[in-house]
Coordinates of C-alpha atoms and ligand atoms in Angstrom, one line a residue:
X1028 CA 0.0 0.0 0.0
X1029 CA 2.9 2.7 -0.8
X1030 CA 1.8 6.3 -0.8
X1031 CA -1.7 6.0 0.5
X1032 CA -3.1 9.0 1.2
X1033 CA -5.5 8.1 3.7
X1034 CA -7.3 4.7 5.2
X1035 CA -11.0 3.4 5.0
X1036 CA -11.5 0.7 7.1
X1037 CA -14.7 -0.8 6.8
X1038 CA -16.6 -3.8 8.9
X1039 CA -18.1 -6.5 6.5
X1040 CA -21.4 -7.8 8.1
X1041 CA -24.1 -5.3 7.8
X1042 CA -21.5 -2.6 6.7
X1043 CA -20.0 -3.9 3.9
X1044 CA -22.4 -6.5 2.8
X1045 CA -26.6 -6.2 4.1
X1046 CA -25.8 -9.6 5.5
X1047 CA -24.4 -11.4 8.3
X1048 CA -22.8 -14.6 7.0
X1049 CA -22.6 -16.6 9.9
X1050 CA -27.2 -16.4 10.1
X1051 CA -26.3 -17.7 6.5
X1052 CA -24.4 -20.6 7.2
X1053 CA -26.5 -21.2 10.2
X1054 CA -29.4 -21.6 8.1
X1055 CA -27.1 -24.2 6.0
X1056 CA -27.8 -26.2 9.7
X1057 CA -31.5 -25.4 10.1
X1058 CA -30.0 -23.1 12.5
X1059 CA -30.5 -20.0 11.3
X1060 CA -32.8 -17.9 13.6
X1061 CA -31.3 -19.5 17.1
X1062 CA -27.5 -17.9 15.7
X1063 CA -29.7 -14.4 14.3
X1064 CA -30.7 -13.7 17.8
X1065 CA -27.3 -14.7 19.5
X1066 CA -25.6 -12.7 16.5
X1067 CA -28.0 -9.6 17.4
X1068 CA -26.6 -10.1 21.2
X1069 CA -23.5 -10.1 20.1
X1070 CA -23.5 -7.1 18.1
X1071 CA -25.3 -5.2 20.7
X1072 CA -22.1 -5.7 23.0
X1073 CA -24.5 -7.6 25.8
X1074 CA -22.0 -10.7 25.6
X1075 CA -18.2 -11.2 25.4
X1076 CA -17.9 -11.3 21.3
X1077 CA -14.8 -14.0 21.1
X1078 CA -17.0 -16.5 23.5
X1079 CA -20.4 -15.7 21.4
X1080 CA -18.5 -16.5 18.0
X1081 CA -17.3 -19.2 19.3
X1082 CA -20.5 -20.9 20.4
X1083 CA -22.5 -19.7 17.2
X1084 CA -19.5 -21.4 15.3
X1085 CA -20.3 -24.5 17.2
X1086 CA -23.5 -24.8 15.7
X1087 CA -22.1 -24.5 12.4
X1088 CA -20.7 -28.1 12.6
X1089 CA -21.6 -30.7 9.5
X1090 CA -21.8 -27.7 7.4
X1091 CA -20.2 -28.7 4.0
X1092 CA -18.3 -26.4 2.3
X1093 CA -20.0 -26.9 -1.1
X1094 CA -22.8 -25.2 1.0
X1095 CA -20.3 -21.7 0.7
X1096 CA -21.5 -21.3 -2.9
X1097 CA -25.5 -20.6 -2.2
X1098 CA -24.5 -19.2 0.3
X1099 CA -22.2 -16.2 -1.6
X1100 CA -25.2 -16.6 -4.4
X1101 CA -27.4 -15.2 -0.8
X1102 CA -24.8 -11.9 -0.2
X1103 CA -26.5 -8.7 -1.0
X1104 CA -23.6 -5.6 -0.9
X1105 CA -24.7 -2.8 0.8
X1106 CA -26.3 0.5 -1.5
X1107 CA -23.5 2.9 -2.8
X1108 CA -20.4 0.6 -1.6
X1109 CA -18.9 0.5 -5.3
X1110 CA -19.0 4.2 -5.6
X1111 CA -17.4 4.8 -1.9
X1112 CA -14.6 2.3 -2.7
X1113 CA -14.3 4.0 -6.4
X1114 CA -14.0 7.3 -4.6
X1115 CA -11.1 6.6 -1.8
X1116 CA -9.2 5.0 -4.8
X1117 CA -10.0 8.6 -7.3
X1118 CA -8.8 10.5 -3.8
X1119 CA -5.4 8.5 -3.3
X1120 CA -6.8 6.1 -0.3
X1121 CA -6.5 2.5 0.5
X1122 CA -9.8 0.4 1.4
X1123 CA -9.6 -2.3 4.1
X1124 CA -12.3 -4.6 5.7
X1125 CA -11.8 -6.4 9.1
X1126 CA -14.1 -8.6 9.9
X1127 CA -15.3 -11.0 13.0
X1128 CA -17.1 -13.5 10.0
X1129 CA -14.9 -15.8 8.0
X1130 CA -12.2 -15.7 5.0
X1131 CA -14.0 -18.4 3.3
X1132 CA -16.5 -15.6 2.0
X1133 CA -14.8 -12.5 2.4
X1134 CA -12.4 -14.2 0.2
X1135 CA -14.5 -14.1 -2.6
X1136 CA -16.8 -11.0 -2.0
X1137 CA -13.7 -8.6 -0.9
X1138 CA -11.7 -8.5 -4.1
X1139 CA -14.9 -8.3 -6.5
X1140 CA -16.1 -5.1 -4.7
X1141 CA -12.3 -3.5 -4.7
X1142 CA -11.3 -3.9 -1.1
X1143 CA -7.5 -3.3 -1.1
X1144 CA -6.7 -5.7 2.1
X1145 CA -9.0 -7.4 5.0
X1146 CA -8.6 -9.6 7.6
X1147 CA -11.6 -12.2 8.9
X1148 CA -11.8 -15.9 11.2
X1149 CA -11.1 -18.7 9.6
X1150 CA -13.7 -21.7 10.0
X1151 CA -11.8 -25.1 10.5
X1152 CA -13.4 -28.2 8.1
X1153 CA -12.1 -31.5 8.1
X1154 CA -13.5 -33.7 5.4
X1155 CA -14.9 -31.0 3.3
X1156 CA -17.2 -30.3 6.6
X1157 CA -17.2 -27.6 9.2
X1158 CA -15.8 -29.1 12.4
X1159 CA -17.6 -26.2 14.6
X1160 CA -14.3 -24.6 15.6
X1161 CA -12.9 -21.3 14.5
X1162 CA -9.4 -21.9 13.4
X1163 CA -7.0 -19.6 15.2
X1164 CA -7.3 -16.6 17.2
X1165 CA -10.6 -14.9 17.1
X1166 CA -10.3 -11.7 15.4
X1167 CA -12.5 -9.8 18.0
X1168 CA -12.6 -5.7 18.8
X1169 CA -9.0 -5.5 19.6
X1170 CA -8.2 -7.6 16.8
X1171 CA -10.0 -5.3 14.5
X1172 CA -8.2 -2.1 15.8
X1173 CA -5.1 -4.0 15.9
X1174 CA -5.7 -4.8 11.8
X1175 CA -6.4 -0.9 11.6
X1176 CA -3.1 0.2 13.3
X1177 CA -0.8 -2.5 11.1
X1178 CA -2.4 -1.4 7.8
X1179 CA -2.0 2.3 8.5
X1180 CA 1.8 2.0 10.1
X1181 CA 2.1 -0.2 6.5
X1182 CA 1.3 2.0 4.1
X1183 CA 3.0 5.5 6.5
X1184 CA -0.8 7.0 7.4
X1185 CA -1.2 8.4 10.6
X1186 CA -3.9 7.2 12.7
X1187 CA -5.4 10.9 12.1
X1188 CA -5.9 10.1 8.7
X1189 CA -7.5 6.6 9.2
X1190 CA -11.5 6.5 9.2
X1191 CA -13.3 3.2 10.3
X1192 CA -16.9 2.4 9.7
X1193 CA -19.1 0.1 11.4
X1194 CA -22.2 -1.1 12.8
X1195 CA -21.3 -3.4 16.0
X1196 CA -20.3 -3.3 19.2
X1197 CA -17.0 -5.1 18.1
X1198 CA -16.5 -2.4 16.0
X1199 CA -16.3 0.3 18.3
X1200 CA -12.3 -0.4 19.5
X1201 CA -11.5 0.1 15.7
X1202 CA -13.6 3.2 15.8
X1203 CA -12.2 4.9 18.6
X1204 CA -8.3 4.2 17.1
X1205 CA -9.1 5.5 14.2
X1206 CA -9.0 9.6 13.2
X1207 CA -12.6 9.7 12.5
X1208 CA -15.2 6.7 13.7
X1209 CA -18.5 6.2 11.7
X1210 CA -21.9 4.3 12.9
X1211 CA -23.5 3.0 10.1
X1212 CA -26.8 1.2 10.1
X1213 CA -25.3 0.8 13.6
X1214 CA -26.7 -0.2 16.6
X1215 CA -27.6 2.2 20.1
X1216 CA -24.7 1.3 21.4
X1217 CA -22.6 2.0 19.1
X1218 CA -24.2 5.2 17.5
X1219 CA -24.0 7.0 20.8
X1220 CA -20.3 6.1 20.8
X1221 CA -19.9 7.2 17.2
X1222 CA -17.7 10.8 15.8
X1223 CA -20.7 11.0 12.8
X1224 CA -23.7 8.7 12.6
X1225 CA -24.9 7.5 9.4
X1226 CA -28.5 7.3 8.8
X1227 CA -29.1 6.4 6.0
X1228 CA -28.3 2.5 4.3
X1229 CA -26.4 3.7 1.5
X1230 CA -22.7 4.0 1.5
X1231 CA -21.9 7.5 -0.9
X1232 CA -23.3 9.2 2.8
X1233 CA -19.3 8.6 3.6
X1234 CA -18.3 10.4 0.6
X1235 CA -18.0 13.5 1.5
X1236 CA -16.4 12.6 4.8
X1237 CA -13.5 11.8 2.7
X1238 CA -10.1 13.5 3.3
Ligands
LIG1485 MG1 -21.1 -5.7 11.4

């Protein structure tokens, strides 16, 4: 990321994307509206996020991963994300998703919108089947603003001119580190906790926030 002028760092679950994955692979397990609510808890910041992944992962297990493909088929990107990500790259700026979901999607959906770098869990399968574990450390709020700090200290940006977006409570770390910290389609928690709150679902409301 040489000569950046400035850093976007953007959530993926309801900020990026309209979805939450993990709801969608849940519902690969007939276990989609028990991991919805516990997702919504989660998100809310009523429950430690690392534990909460990890027991929504859990019910994951038997998943195959032939299951990943209706699954991406099910994303719907967020309103106005192509034009935000066109317009850091026309201004000079690097775009960057961190995410508490799972490389085995973002992989796919990250490069095809234009994210620059992101980070995400990884699930772990054996025999072409989700074993219910996340592989690795969970990437949780400190993980998230730790991702933020590496990429700008990477590419020689100043925290000052770093702005992360997000709707959770796992988001909020991130948002505080950075130089400017967006809600969007966020929840109470996180709005009151917010530099500018977003109202509207539609990504170009960040445009003219841009440095
Ligand atoms: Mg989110």
């Amino acid at each position: 990321m040489p000569d950046a002028r400035f850093l976007v760092v953007l959530d993926a679950d309801s900020t990026l994307i309209r979805n939450e994955v993990i709801e969608l692979i849940a519902d690969e397990a007939g276990r989609g509206a028990e991991v919805a609510a516990a997702t919504e808890a989660a998100m809310r910041g009523e429950v430690d996020f690392a534990a909460s992944l990890r027991s929504r992962v859990e019910k994951l297990t038997g998943v195959p991963t032939t299951a990943f493909a209706r699954v991406l088929a099910r994303i719907e990107p967020t309103p106005g994300v192509r034009e935000l990500l066109a317009a850091v790259h026309e201004r000079g700026g690097v775009v960057a998703v961190v995410s508490g979901g799972f490389h085995e999607i973002l992989d796919t959906i990250a490069p095809d919108l234009g994210v620059d770098v992101w980070r995400a869990n990884r699930l772990a399968v054996s025999d072409g089947v989700l074993t219910g574990a996340v592989d690795g450390p969970v990437v949780d709020a400190e993980g998230k603003a730790t991702a933020l700090r590496a990429w700008a200290a990477d590419a020689g940006i100043p925290l000052s001119r770093t702005i992360a977006i997000g709707d959770g409570a796992n988001d909020l770390r991130m948002m505080a580190v950075a130089g400017l910290g967006l809600a969007f389609n966020a929840k109470p928690a996180v709005r009151l906790r917010a530099d500018v709150v977003i109202g509207p679902v539609d990504l170009r409301e960040v445009i003219p926030l841009l440095p």
